[in-house]
Short mmCIF file of C-alpha atoms in Angstrom, two decimals:
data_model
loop_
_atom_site.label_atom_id
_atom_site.label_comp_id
_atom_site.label_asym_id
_atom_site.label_seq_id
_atom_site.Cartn_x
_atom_site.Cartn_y
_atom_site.Cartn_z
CA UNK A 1 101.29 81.60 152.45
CA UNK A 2 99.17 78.65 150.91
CA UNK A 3 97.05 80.13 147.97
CA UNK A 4 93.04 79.42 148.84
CA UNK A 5 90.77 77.03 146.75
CA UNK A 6 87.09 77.13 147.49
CA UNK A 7 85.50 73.95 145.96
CA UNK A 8 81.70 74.21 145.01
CA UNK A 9 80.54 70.93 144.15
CA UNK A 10 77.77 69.00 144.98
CA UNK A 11 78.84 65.55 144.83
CA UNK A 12 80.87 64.62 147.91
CA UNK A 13 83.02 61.67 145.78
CA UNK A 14 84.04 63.99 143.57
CA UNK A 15 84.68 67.29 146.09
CA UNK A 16 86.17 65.20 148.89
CA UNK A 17 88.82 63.72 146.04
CA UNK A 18 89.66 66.97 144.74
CA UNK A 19 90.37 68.68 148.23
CA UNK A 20 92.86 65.68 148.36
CA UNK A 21 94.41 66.17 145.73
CA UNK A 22 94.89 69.93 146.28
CA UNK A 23 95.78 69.71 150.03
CA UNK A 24 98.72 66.91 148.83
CA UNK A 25 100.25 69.66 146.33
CA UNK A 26 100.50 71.60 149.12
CA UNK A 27 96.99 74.49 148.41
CA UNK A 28 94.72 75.06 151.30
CA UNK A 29 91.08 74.22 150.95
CA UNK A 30 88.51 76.12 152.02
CA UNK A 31 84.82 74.43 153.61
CA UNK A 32 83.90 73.03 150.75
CA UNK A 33 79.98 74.87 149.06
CA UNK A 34 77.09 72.51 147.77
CA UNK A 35 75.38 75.21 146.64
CA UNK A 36 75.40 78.85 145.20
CA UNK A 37 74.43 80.26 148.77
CA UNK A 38 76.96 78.54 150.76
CA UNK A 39 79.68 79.69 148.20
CA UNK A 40 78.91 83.33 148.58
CA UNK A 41 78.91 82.82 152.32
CA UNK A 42 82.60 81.28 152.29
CA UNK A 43 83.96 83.60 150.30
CA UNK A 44 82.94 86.42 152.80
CA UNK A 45 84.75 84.29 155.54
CA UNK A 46 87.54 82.37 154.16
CA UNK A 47 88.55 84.34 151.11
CA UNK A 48 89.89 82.14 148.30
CA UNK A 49 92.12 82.85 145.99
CA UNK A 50 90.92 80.75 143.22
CA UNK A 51 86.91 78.71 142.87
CA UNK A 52 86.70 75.22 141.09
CA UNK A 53 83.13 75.27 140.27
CA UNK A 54 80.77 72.83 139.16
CA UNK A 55 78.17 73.59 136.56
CA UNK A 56 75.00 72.08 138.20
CA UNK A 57 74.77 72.70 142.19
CA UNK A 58 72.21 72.22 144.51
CA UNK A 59 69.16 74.81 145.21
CA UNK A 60 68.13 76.62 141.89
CA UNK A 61 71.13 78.50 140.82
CA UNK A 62 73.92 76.68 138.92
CA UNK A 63 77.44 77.33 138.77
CA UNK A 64 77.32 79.63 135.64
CA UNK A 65 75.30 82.40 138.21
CA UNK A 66 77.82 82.09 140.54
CA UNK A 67 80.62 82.60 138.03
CA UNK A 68 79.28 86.50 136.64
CA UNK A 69 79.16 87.23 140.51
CA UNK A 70 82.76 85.79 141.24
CA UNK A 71 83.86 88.03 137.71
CA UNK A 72 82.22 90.99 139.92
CA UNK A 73 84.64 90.18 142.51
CA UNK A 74 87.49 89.78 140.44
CA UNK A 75 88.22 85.76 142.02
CA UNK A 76 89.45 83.48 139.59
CA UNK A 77 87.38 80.52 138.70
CA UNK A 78 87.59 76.96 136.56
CA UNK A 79 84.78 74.98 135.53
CA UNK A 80 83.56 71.37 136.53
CA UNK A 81 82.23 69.99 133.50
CA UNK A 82 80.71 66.69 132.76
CA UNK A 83 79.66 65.77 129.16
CA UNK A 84 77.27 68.33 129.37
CA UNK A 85 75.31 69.47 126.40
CA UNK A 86 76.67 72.67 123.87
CA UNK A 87 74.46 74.81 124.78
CA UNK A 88 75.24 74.45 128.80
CA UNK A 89 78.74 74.55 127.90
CA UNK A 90 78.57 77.60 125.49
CA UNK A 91 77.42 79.47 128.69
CA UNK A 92 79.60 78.72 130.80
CA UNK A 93 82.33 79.70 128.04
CA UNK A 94 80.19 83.12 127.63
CA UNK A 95 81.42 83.98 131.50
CA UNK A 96 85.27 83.92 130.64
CA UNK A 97 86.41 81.14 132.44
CA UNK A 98 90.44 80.29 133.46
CA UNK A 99 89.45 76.96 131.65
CA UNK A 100 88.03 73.56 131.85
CA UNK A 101 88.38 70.70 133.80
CA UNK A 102 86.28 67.07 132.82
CA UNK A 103 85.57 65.05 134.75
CA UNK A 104 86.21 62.18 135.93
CA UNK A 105 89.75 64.45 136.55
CA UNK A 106 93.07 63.59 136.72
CA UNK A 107 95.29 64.61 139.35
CA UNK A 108 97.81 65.84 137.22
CA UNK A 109 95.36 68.00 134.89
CA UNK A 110 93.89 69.60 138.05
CA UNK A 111 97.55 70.91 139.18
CA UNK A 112 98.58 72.35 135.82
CA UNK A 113 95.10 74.07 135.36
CA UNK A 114 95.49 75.63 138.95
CA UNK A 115 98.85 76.67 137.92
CA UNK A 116 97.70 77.67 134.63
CA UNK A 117 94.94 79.73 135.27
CA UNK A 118 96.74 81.38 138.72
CA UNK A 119 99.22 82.51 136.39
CA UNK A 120 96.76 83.98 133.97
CA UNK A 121 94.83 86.03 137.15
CA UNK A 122 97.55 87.46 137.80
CA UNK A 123 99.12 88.86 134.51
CA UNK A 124 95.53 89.99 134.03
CA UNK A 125 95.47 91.89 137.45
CA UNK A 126 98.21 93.53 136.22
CA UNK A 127 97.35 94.95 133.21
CA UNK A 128 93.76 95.98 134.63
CA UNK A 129 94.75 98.97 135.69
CA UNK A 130 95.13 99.86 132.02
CA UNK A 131 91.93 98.71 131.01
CA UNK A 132 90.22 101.11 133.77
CA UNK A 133 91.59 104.45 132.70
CA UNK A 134 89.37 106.19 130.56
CA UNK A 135 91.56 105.93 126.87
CA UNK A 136 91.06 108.17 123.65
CA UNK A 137 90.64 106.44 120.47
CA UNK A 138 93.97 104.70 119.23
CA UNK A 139 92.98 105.95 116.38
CA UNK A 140 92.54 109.56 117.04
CA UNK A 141 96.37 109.35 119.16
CA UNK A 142 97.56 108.27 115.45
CA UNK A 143 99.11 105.66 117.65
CA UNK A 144 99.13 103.03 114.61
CA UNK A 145 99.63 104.48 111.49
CA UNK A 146 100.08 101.26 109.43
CA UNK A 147 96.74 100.29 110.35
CA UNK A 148 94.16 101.32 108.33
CA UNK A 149 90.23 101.67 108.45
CA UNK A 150 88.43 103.69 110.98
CA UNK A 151 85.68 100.94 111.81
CA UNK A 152 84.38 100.65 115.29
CA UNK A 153 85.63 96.85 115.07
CA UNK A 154 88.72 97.94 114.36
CA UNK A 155 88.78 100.31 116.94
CA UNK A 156 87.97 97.53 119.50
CA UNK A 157 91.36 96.02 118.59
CA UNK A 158 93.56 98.71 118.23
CA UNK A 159 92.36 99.49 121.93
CA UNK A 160 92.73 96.70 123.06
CA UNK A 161 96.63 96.57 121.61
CA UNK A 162 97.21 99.76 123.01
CA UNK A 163 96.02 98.42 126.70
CA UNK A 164 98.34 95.07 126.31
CA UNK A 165 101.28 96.91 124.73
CA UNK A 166 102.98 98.42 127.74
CA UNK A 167 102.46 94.78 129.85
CA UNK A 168 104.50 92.12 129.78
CA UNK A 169 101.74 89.40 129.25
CA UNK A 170 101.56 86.77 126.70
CA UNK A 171 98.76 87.81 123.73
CA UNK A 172 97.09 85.40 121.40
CA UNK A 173 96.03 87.01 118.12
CA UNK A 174 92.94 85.18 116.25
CA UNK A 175 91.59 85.52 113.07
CA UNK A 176 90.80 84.09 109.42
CA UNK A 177 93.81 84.17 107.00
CA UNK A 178 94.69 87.44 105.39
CA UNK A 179 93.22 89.46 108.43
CA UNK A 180 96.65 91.51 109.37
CA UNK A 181 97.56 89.46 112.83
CA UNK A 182 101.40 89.76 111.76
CA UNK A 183 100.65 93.72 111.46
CA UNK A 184 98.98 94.08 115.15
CA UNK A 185 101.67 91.88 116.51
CA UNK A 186 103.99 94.79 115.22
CA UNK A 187 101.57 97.52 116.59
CA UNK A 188 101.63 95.85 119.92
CA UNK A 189 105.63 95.44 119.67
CA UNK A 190 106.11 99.67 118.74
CA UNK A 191 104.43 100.90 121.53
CA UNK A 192 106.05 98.12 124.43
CA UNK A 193 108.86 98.72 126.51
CA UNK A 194 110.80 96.46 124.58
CA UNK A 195 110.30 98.25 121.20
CA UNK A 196 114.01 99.60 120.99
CA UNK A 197 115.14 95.52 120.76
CA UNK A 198 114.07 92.86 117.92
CA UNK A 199 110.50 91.95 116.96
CA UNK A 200 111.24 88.41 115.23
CA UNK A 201 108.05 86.79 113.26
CA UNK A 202 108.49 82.82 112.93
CA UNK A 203 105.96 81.62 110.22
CA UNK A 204 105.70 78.02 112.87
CA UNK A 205 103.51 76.76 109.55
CA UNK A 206 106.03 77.03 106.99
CA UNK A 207 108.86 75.53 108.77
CA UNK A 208 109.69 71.32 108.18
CA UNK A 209 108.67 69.21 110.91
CA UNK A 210 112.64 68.22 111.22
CA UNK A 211 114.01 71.79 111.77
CA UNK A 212 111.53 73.42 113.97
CA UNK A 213 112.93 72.66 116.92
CA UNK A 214 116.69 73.40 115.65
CA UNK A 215 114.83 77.02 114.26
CA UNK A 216 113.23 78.00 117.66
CA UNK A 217 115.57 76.77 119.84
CA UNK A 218 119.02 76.92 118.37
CA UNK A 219 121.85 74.11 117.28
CA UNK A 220 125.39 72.84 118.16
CA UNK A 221 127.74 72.53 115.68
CA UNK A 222 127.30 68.33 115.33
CA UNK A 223 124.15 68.02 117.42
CA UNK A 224 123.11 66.25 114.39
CA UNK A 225 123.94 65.10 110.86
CA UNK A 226 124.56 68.19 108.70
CA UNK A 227 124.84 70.58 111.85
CA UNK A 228 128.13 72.03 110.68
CA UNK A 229 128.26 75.12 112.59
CA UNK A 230 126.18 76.59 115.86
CA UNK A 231 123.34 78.26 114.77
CA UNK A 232 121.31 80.83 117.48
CA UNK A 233 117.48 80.28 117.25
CA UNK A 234 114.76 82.31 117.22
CA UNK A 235 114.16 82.63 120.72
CA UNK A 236 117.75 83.56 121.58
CA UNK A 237 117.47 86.24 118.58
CA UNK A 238 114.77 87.65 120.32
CA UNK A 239 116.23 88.00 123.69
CA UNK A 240 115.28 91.31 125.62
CA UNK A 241 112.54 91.51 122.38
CA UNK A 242 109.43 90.47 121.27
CA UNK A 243 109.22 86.74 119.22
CA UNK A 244 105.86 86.27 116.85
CA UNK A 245 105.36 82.86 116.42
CA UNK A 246 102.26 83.04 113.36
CA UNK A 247 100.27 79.89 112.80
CA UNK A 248 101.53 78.26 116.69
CA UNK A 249 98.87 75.86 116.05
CA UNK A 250 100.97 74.05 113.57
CA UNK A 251 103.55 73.34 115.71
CA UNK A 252 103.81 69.35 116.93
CA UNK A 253 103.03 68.11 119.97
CA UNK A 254 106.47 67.72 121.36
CA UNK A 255 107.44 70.99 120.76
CA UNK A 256 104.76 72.46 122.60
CA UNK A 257 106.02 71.49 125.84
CA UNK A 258 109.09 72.99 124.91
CA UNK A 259 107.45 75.84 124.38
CA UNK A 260 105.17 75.83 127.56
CA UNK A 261 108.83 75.68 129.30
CA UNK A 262 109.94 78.78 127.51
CA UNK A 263 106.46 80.36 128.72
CA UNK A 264 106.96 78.67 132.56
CA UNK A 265 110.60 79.01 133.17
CA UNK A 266 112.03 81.79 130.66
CA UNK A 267 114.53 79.39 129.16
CA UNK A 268 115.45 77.37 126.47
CA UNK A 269 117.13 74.51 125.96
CA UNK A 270 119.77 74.09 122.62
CA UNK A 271 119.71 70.87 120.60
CA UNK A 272 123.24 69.55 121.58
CA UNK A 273 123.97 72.10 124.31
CA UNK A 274 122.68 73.45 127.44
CA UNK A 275 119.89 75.06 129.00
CA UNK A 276 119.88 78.96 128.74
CA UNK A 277 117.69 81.79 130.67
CA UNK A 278 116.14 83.69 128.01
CA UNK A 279 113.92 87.00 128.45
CA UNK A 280 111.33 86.98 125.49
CA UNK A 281 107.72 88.32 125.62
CA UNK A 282 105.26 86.25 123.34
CA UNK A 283 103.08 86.91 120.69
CA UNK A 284 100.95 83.91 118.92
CA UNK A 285 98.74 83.97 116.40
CA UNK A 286 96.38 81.50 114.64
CA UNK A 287 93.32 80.81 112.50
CA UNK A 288 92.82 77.56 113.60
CA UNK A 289 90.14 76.81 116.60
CA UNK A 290 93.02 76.02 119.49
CA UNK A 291 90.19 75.09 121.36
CA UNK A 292 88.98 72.31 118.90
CA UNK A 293 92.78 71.39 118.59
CA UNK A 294 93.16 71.03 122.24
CA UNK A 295 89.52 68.84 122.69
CA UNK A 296 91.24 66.89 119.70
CA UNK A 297 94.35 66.38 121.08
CA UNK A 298 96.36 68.09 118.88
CA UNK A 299 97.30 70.68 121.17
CA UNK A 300 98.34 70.83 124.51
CA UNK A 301 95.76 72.35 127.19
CA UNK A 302 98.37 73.83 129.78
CA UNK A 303 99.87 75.98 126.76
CA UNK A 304 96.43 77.19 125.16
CA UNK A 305 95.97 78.88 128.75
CA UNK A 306 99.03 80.37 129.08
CA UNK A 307 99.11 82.00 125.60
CA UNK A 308 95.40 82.64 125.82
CA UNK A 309 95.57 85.27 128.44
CA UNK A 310 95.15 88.21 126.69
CA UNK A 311 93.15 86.83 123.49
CA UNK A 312 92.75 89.63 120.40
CA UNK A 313 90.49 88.54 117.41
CA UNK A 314 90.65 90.07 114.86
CA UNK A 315 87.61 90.29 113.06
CA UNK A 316 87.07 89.49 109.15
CA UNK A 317 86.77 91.97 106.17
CA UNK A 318 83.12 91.13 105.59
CA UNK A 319 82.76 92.31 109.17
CA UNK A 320 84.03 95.51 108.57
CA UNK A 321 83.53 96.47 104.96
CA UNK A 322 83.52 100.21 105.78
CA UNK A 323 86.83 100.08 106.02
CA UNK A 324 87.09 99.07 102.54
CA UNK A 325 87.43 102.33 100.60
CA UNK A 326 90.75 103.07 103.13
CA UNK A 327 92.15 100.19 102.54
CA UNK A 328 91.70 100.19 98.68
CA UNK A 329 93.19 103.71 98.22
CA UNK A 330 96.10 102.84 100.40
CA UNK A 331 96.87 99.92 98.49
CA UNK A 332 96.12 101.71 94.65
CA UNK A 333 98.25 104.52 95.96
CA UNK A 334 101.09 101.85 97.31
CA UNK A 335 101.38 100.33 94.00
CA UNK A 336 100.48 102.97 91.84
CA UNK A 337 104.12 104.52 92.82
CA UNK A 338 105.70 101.37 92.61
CA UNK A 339 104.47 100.58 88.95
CA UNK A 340 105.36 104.72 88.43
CA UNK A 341 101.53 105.11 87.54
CA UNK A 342 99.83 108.17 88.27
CA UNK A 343 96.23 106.94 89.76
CA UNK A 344 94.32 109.91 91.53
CA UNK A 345 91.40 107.09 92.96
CA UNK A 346 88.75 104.51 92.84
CA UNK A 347 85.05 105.41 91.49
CA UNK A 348 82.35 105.00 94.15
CA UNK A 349 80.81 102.42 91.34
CA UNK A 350 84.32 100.18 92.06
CA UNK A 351 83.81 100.52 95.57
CA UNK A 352 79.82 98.99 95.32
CA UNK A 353 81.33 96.40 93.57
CA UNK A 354 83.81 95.80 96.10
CA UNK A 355 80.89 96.35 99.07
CA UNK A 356 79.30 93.12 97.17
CA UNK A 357 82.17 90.71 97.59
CA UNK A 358 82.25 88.29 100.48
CA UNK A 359 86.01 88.50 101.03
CA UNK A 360 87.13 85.13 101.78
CA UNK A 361 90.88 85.75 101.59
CA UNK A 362 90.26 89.39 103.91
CA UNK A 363 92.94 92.02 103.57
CA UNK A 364 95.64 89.84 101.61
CA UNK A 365 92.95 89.29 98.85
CA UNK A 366 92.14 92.69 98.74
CA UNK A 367 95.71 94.14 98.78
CA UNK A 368 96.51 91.26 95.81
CA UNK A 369 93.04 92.71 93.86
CA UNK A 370 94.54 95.96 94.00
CA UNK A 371 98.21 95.41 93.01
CA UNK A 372 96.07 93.76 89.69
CA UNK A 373 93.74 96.56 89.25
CA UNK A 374 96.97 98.91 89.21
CA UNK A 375 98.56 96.74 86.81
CA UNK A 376 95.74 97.13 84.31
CA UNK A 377 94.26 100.42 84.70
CA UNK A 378 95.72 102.92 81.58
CA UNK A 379 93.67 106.09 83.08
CA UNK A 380 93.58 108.20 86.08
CA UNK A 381 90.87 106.69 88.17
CA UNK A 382 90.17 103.17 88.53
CA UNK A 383 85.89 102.38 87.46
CA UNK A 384 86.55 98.62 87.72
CA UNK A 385 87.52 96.11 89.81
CA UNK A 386 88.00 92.66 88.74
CA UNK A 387 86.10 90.84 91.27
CA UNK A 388 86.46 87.05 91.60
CA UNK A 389 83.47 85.36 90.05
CA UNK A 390 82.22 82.07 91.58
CA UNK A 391 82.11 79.01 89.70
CA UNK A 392 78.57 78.17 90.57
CA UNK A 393 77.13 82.41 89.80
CA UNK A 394 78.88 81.38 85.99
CA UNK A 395 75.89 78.99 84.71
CA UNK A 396 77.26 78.70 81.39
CA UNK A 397 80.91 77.50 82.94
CA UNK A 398 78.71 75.08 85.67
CA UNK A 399 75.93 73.45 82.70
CA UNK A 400 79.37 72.81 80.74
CA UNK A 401 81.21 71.10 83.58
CA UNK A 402 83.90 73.24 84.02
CA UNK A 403 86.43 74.57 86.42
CA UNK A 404 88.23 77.71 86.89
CA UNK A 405 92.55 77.42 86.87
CA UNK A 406 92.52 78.05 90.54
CA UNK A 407 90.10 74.91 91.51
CA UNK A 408 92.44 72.82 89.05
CA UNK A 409 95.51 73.81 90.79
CA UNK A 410 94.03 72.91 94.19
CA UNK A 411 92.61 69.52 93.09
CA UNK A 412 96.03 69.13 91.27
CA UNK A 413 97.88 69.95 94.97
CA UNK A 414 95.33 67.96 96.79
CA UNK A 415 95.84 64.92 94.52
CA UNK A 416 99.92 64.87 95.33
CA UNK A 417 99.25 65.41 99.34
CA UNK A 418 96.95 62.09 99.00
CA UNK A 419 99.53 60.77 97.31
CA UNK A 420 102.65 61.29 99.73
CA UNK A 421 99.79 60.83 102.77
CA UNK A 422 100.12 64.84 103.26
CA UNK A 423 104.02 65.17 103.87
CA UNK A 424 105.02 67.97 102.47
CA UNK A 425 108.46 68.10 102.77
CA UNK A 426 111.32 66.02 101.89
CA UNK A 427 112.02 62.69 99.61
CA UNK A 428 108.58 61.30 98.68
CA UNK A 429 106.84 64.99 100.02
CA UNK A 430 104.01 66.21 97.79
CA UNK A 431 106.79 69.29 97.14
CA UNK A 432 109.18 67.18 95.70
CA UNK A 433 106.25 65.36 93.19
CA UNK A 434 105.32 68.74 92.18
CA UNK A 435 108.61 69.99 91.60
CA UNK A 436 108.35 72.98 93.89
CA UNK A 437 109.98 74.77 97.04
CA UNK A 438 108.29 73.46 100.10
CA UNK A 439 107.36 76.85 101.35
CA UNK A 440 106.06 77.51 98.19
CA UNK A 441 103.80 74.81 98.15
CA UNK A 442 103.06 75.62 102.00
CA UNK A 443 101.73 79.54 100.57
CA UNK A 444 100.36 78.41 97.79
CA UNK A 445 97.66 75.62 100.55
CA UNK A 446 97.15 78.78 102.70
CA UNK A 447 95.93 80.82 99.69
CA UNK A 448 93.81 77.74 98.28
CA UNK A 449 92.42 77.43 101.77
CA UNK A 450 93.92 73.52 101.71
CA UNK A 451 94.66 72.72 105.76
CA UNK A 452 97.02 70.21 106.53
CA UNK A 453 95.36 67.26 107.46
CA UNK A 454 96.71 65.52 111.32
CA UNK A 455 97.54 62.00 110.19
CA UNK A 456 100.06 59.57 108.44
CA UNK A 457 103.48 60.94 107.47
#
């Protein structure tokens, strides 16, 4: 059975061309709708699977009305955009869309974003079932006791893992550095049905350009120089599992559609060997924007829709600084054992302090404060916490011109990345002119909150 596209646009160039298209890829097209009236009034009688809707219609409703009533009737929908302004387009984001196209379009784009976004209806129709049962609080169940805080932020995302766990669809963690992504990708592992096989976390960020692919995707023994024995990649290592692939907006261009493939067609391909069916459920994470990254260029649209069907974010520390006083005792009683240090608590005037702070690193930074604060406490119960003290709050450092040993070492790192035109890695690399491991160097830009600039090599 042809799937059903219902085209509501008011411009009869643009419609007429895009029922074209669609009836030459083999889709059936519905009457096409000028208007918000005539749309509802075709989907009574004709019953589409999917809407491609433009933003401004005829008569006094736009596109964006129609789209909350289509979300009522659980009908997929894309947008029609022009170069219309933010705030137009920030709307029509607000309504969950299956994605974008621009016009003028492209016949290709308009396939893969059908494709795209019918695949994303319907691993979202089958995990709503979840999402309607009435749940407890993940919480309360004790379902994820690594994860700690009690906030009602937090309890928005452990629900939501514990309604995408049991599926089989795709999830795209979000969130600033430091806010625990690698820690709910576990959570959502432990409770799916593949939790008895391998969870395997690829840091895509760290990795050299050259080996990615031969990492992900496996090796030959003399696929290339220095291959001197087969090597199984991480998606093979994974197989029947779970693979985490943190930071998957660092990977290049060209391995993204070898990704998408592993996403489309469940297999991989080996460099120097064949192609192989692979059965791998994927979990992505990122603190970049994908969506800036894709409007950029830099990363491919057809992925960002397949792994963004069941989006988490994960919200920052600042946003949920009740959760603070857990997360400090955890981490004072963690290290207090390992340092053999007997530490009973925090004082609540520690914890004000620690209310105060902005938390730009999130957990990580707070987990590192506290390993310190262990380290140099002598008594019983911690009463201070040494807090991170801005350059510019120091006037006496600022009148004098001075910088802290942390802003040196990032203008010191910055100056060798300039230098080697931000390569990292290899002969020339800004690793090699610093005399340091590569990954090193790679942890040491994430903690200084240095991105790696998209440019010469």
């Amino acid at each position: 059975m042809k799937i059903k596209v219902l085209i509501v646009e008011d411009q009869f160039i643009e419609a007429n061309n895009l029922k074209i298209t669609l009836k030459k890829a083999g889709y059936g097209v519905c009457t096409i709708a000028r208007s918000v009236p005539e749309a509802l009034q075709i989907l009574d009688e004709e019953h589409p699977e999917m809407v491609l809707l433009d933003i401004y219609l005829d008569g006094p409703q736009t596109g964006i009305d129609l789209a909350y009533m289509l979300r009522k009737k659980n009908i997929a929908y894309i947008f029609l955009s022009a170069n219309s302004n933010k705030q137009t387009l920030d709307a029509a984001k607000a309504t969950n869309p299956y994605g974008f196209l621009v016009k003028p379009f492209r016949e290709k784009d308009v396939l893969i974003m059908l494709e795209v976004a019918l695949f994303a209806h319907q691993q979202k129709t089958e995990t709503q079932y979840l999402t309607a049962k009435p749940t407890t609080s993940s919480v309360e169940k004790n379902l994820f006791p690594q994860i700690i805080g009690h906030s009602k932020k937090l309890q928005e995302v452990l629900d939501q893992a514990k309604i995408v766990g049991p599926a089989e669809t795709s999830v795209l963690i979000l969130g600033e550095s430091g806010t625990g992504k690698e820690l709910i990708a576990q959570a959502i592992h432990q409770i799916s049905n593949r939790r008895n096989k391998k969870l395997v976390v690829v840091n895509c960020g760290a990795l050299p350009a050259s080996l990615i692919e031969s990492e992900l995707f496996g090796h030959e023994k003399g696929s290339f120089t220095g291959a001197s024995e087969k090597r199984i990649g991480k998606f093979e290592e994974a197989d029947g599992g779970t693979i985490f692939l943190d930071e998957v907006g660092e990977l290049p261009l060209d391995l993204q559609v070898k990704f998408l493939r592993v996403l489309q067609q469940k297999e991989i391909e080996t460099l120097g060997g064949k192609k192989k069916s692979i059965n791998v459920r994927v979990i992505a994470a990122t603190n970049r924007n994908l969506e800036e990254e894709m409007a950029s260029g830099r990363f491919r649209m057809d992925l960002y829709y397949r792994l963004n069907v069941f989006p988490i974010l994960l919200p920052p520390l600042r946003e949920r600084k009740e959760d603070i006083p857990d997360l400090a005792n955890y981490f004072i009683h963690l290290y207090a054992q390992k340092e053999n240090k007997l530490i009973n608590g925090i004082s609540d005037e520690a914890i004000k302090s620690m209310h105060n702070y902005h938390w730009p690193g999130n957990i990580r930074e707070l987990e590192n404060l506290m390993e310190r604060t262990v380290l140099l406490t002598s008594g019983r119960i911690i009463t201070s916490v040494p807090i991170p003290v801005s350059v510019k709050k120091n006037t006496h450092m600022f009148k004098l011109g001075l910088k802290t040993m942390t802003e040196n070492e990032r203008d010191h790192i910055l100056a060798a990345l300039e230098m080697s035109e931000w390569q990292i890695y290899g002969e020339g690399g800004a690793a090699e002119m610093l005399d340091m491991n590569g990954s090193t160097l790679h942890s040491r830009m994430k903690k200084l909150g240095i991105e790696k600039k998209i440019g010469p090599r």
